[in-house]
């Protein structure tokens, strides 16, 4: 690790542990073996808009990383920062073009497929499936996701490149919005998405204790 990174890290994530972007940074820190304190922000209660967090997070979103006197928001910015200051265990491809491709995948997943994210929130992964059918727009987004994923993973590849990278977790999570809801996904992509979720850091995130959602039944009563 370079001289820029001796201070401790603090990672702010959502109290529900459903943010795909918080997961991406959490996995990056774990994969790199960087110790950090984990703190939660209750998005359901609007805590990310309260003064204390708003002063800390420029974009008032999760995740936010605190490194000494430096704070940074937005997951891809955080993972690229961690890659720069702690390159010994890379989470991006070493080859410059493959790294650019990995970042392309991440940028696409964060900026597109809005209808799919709406129809299949990450709650279907971390809380349970929904019986709501895909909307026409959601189906179109799912079809686009599957087509692009198949082009990225020809012949049953188990990772986007020769070595695992953090974009694999991001892509797998998007696919698992469908897989965990028993929507139709080609078997090879199901296997890819499930394999990515077996990584210890992802399993640690899945095992987090989550608060009950408003309206969920707890001991026979609505939360």
Tab-separated table of C-alpha atoms in Angstrom:
chain	number	residue	atom	x	y	z
A	1	UNK	CA	0.000	0.000	0.000
A	2	UNK	CA	1.271	3.463	-0.787
A	3	UNK	CA	1.995	6.146	1.787
A	4	UNK	CA	-1.389	7.670	0.994
A	5	UNK	CA	-3.310	4.941	2.765
A	6	UNK	CA	-2.177	4.382	6.366
A	7	UNK	CA	-5.296	5.907	7.935
A	8	UNK	CA	-8.312	3.829	8.878
A	9	UNK	CA	-11.305	3.497	6.589
A	10	UNK	CA	-14.957	3.948	7.467
A	11	UNK	CA	-17.608	2.784	5.026
A	12	UNK	CA	-21.158	4.101	5.231
A	13	UNK	CA	-23.794	1.812	3.729
A	14	UNK	CA	-27.561	1.536	3.863
A	15	UNK	CA	-29.052	0.040	7.031
A	16	UNK	CA	-31.063	-2.352	4.854
A	17	UNK	CA	-27.919	-3.762	3.170
A	18	UNK	CA	-29.654	-3.768	-0.200
A	19	UNK	CA	-27.634	-1.151	-2.103
A	20	UNK	CA	-25.770	-2.778	-5.005
A	21	UNK	CA	-23.330	0.104	-4.954
A	22	UNK	CA	-22.567	-0.277	-1.250
A	23	UNK	CA	-22.062	-3.997	-1.869
A	24	UNK	CA	-19.560	-3.245	-4.633
A	25	UNK	CA	-17.383	-1.145	-2.321
A	26	UNK	CA	-17.779	-3.571	0.597
A	27	UNK	CA	-16.536	-6.419	-1.600
A	28	UNK	CA	-13.640	-4.298	-2.871
A	29	UNK	CA	-12.448	-3.550	0.660
A	30	UNK	CA	-12.753	-7.194	1.684
A	31	UNK	CA	-11.005	-8.495	-1.428
A	32	UNK	CA	-8.126	-6.091	-0.839
A	33	UNK	CA	-7.907	-7.056	2.827
A	34	UNK	CA	-8.318	-3.456	3.972
A	35	UNK	CA	-9.707	-3.163	7.522
A	36	UNK	CA	-12.601	-0.769	7.900
A	37	UNK	CA	-15.389	0.275	10.214
A	38	UNK	CA	-18.890	-0.275	8.844
A	39	UNK	CA	-21.606	2.246	9.657
A	40	UNK	CA	-25.175	2.272	8.467
A	41	UNK	CA	-27.517	4.995	7.265
A	42	UNK	CA	-31.271	4.363	7.388
A	43	UNK	CA	-32.459	5.357	3.936
A	44	UNK	CA	-36.057	4.462	4.762
A	45	UNK	CA	-36.013	7.147	7.455
A	46	UNK	CA	-34.304	9.664	5.179
A	47	UNK	CA	-31.148	9.749	7.319
A	48	UNK	CA	-29.009	10.413	4.223
A	49	UNK	CA	-30.606	13.857	3.983
A	50	UNK	CA	-29.891	14.799	7.597
A	51	UNK	CA	-27.246	17.432	8.204
A	52	UNK	CA	-24.649	15.130	9.721
A	53	UNK	CA	-24.562	12.777	6.755
A	54	UNK	CA	-25.162	15.483	4.160
A	55	UNK	CA	-22.061	17.271	5.446
A	56	UNK	CA	-20.103	14.036	5.050
A	57	UNK	CA	-21.405	12.785	1.700
A	58	UNK	CA	-21.274	15.178	-1.233
A	59	UNK	CA	-24.044	13.342	-3.093
A	60	UNK	CA	-26.032	12.391	0.039
A	61	UNK	CA	-26.101	8.785	-1.038
A	62	UNK	CA	-24.520	5.508	-0.038
A	63	UNK	CA	-21.875	4.346	-0.107
A	64	UNK	CA	-19.538	6.957	1.277
A	65	UNK	CA	-15.962	6.175	2.242
A	66	UNK	CA	-14.031	8.103	4.868
A	67	UNK	CA	-10.251	7.743	4.754
A	68	UNK	CA	-8.612	9.927	7.347
A	69	UNK	CA	-9.669	13.471	6.524
A	70	UNK	CA	-10.779	12.512	3.021
A	71	UNK	CA	-14.349	11.563	2.090
A	72	UNK	CA	-15.600	10.167	-1.174
A	73	UNK	CA	-19.022	9.175	-2.477
A	74	UNK	CA	-20.214	7.184	-5.517
A	75	UNK	CA	-19.195	3.550	-5.690
A	76	UNK	CA	-17.163	3.477	-8.895
A	77	UNK	CA	-15.159	6.521	-7.759
A	78	UNK	CA	-14.494	4.767	-4.449
A	79	UNK	CA	-13.400	1.471	-5.973
A	80	UNK	CA	-11.084	3.245	-8.416
A	81	UNK	CA	-9.611	5.254	-5.525
A	82	UNK	CA	-9.019	2.071	-3.526
A	83	UNK	CA	-7.442	0.447	-6.571
A	84	UNK	CA	-5.037	3.374	-6.906
A	85	UNK	CA	-3.922	3.558	-3.282
A	86	UNK	CA	-3.928	-0.203	-2.675
A	87	UNK	CA	-2.867	-1.901	-5.936
A	88	UNK	CA	-1.305	-5.040	-4.431
A	89	UNK	CA	-4.552	-7.005	-4.698
A	90	UNK	CA	-6.262	-5.670	-7.828
A	91	UNK	CA	-10.013	-5.703	-8.323
A	92	UNK	CA	-9.742	-4.375	-11.876
A	93	UNK	CA	-7.918	-5.970	-14.817
A	94	UNK	CA	-4.261	-5.003	-15.168
A	95	UNK	CA	-4.509	-4.633	-18.935
A	96	UNK	CA	-5.491	-1.044	-19.704
A	97	UNK	CA	-8.100	-1.970	-22.316
A	98	UNK	CA	-9.672	-4.665	-20.189
A	99	UNK	CA	-9.781	-2.225	-17.285
A	100	UNK	CA	-11.567	0.267	-19.515
A	101	UNK	CA	-14.031	-2.469	-20.511
A	102	UNK	CA	-14.668	-3.307	-16.861
A	103	UNK	CA	-15.384	0.334	-16.107
A	104	UNK	CA	-17.634	0.465	-19.160
A	105	UNK	CA	-19.690	-2.412	-17.763
A	106	UNK	CA	-19.927	-0.698	-14.383
A	107	UNK	CA	-20.953	2.633	-15.897
A	108	UNK	CA	-23.600	0.930	-18.040
A	109	UNK	CA	-25.089	-1.001	-15.119
A	110	UNK	CA	-25.306	2.206	-13.073
A	111	UNK	CA	-26.889	4.337	-15.784
A	112	UNK	CA	-29.161	2.026	-17.797
A	113	UNK	CA	-31.873	-0.604	-17.224
A	114	UNK	CA	-33.924	1.685	-15.011
A	115	UNK	CA	-37.173	-0.168	-15.716
A	116	UNK	CA	-35.602	-3.437	-14.592
A	117	UNK	CA	-34.311	-1.835	-11.401
A	118	UNK	CA	-37.825	-0.510	-10.804
A	119	UNK	CA	-39.555	-3.854	-11.404
A	120	UNK	CA	-36.910	-5.941	-9.651
A	121	UNK	CA	-35.371	-3.971	-6.828
A	122	UNK	CA	-32.542	-5.633	-4.939
A	123	UNK	CA	-35.092	-6.450	-2.241
A	124	UNK	CA	-35.981	-9.534	-4.312
A	125	UNK	CA	-32.455	-10.761	-3.566
A	126	UNK	CA	-32.081	-9.737	0.047
A	127	UNK	CA	-35.675	-9.924	1.322
A	128	UNK	CA	-37.534	-12.224	-1.035
A	129	UNK	CA	-39.143	-12.406	-4.474
A	130	UNK	CA	-42.108	-10.413	-5.682
A	131	UNK	CA	-45.134	-11.746	-7.543
A	132	UNK	CA	-45.282	-8.583	-9.639
A	133	UNK	CA	-44.781	-9.418	-13.337
A	134	UNK	CA	-42.259	-7.524	-15.380
A	135	UNK	CA	-43.699	-4.495	-17.122
A	136	UNK	CA	-43.216	-4.144	-20.868
A	137	UNK	CA	-40.346	-1.745	-20.211
A	138	UNK	CA	-38.925	-4.050	-17.556
A	139	UNK	CA	-39.079	-7.011	-19.927
A	140	UNK	CA	-37.298	-5.004	-22.611
A	141	UNK	CA	-34.594	-4.019	-20.123
A	142	UNK	CA	-34.221	-7.626	-18.970
A	143	UNK	CA	-33.883	-8.775	-22.571
A	144	UNK	CA	-31.199	-6.154	-23.184
A	145	UNK	CA	-29.352	-7.205	-20.035
A	146	UNK	CA	-29.396	-10.861	-21.058
A	147	UNK	CA	-28.271	-10.139	-24.614
A	148	UNK	CA	-25.350	-7.986	-23.485
A	149	UNK	CA	-24.367	-10.413	-20.722
A	150	UNK	CA	-24.291	-13.243	-23.243
A	151	UNK	CA	-22.038	-11.209	-25.522
A	152	UNK	CA	-19.719	-10.481	-22.589
A	153	UNK	CA	-19.659	-14.107	-21.417
A	154	UNK	CA	-19.423	-16.310	-24.508
A	155	UNK	CA	-19.193	-20.083	-24.231
A	156	UNK	CA	-19.976	-20.189	-20.526
A	157	UNK	CA	-17.117	-18.006	-19.293
A	158	UNK	CA	-17.066	-17.808	-15.491
A	159	UNK	CA	-15.754	-14.232	-15.386
A	160	UNK	CA	-15.697	-11.230	-17.678
A	161	UNK	CA	-11.937	-11.503	-18.147
A	162	UNK	CA	-9.268	-14.115	-17.445
A	163	UNK	CA	-9.264	-13.058	-13.789
A	164	UNK	CA	-12.196	-12.058	-11.574
A	165	UNK	CA	-12.857	-8.326	-11.225
A	166	UNK	CA	-15.316	-6.198	-9.283
A	167	UNK	CA	-17.425	-5.667	-12.417
A	168	UNK	CA	-18.290	-9.380	-12.195
A	169	UNK	CA	-20.070	-8.796	-8.899
A	170	UNK	CA	-21.892	-5.779	-10.321
A	171	UNK	CA	-23.068	-7.708	-13.384
A	172	UNK	CA	-24.024	-10.744	-11.314
A	173	UNK	CA	-26.126	-8.632	-9.004
A	174	UNK	CA	-28.048	-7.164	-11.902
A	175	UNK	CA	-28.681	-10.656	-13.284
A	176	UNK	CA	-29.669	-11.930	-9.854
A	177	UNK	CA	-32.524	-9.440	-9.757
A	178	UNK	CA	-34.080	-11.843	-12.263
A	179	UNK	CA	-32.546	-15.111	-11.044
A	180	UNK	CA	-33.681	-14.694	-7.429
A	181	UNK	CA	-37.171	-13.879	-8.629
A	182	UNK	CA	-37.376	-17.005	-10.813
A	183	UNK	CA	-37.651	-14.964	-13.982
A	184	UNK	CA	-36.434	-16.640	-17.160
A	185	UNK	CA	-32.651	-16.385	-17.504
A	186	UNK	CA	-30.432	-18.619	-19.679
A	187	UNK	CA	-28.825	-21.374	-17.559
A	188	UNK	CA	-25.260	-20.294	-18.325
A	189	UNK	CA	-25.991	-16.808	-16.981
A	190	UNK	CA	-27.745	-18.246	-13.931
A	191	UNK	CA	-24.625	-20.291	-13.186
A	192	UNK	CA	-22.383	-17.259	-13.683
A	193	UNK	CA	-24.485	-15.064	-11.394
A	194	UNK	CA	-24.755	-17.684	-8.671
A	195	UNK	CA	-21.019	-18.437	-8.854
A	196	UNK	CA	-20.166	-14.785	-8.321
A	197	UNK	CA	-22.364	-14.715	-5.248
A	198	UNK	CA	-20.381	-17.543	-3.642
A	199	UNK	CA	-17.428	-15.232	-3.018
A	200	UNK	CA	-16.894	-14.917	0.752
A	201	UNK	CA	-17.323	-11.143	0.796
A	202	UNK	CA	-20.652	-11.373	-1.026
A	203	UNK	CA	-21.806	-14.136	1.303
A	204	UNK	CA	-20.878	-11.950	4.271
A	205	UNK	CA	-23.044	-9.175	2.859
A	206	UNK	CA	-25.948	-11.539	2.214
A	207	UNK	CA	-25.758	-12.732	5.836
A	208	UNK	CA	-26.157	-9.223	7.280
A	209	UNK	CA	-29.075	-8.726	9.660
A	210	UNK	CA	-31.710	-6.603	7.962
A	211	UNK	CA	-34.572	-4.627	9.503
A	212	UNK	CA	-38.105	-5.668	8.662
A	213	UNK	CA	-39.690	-3.714	5.865
A	214	UNK	CA	-42.728	-1.585	6.664
A	215	UNK	CA	-45.726	-3.850	6.230
A	216	UNK	CA	-43.819	-7.117	6.625
A	217	UNK	CA	-45.284	-9.559	9.105
A	218	UNK	CA	-43.162	-10.104	12.194
A	219	UNK	CA	-44.508	-12.681	14.642
A	220	UNK	CA	-47.845	-12.424	12.873
A	221	UNK	CA	-48.009	-8.643	13.074
A	222	UNK	CA	-47.227	-5.983	10.501
A	223	UNK	CA	-43.901	-4.241	11.102
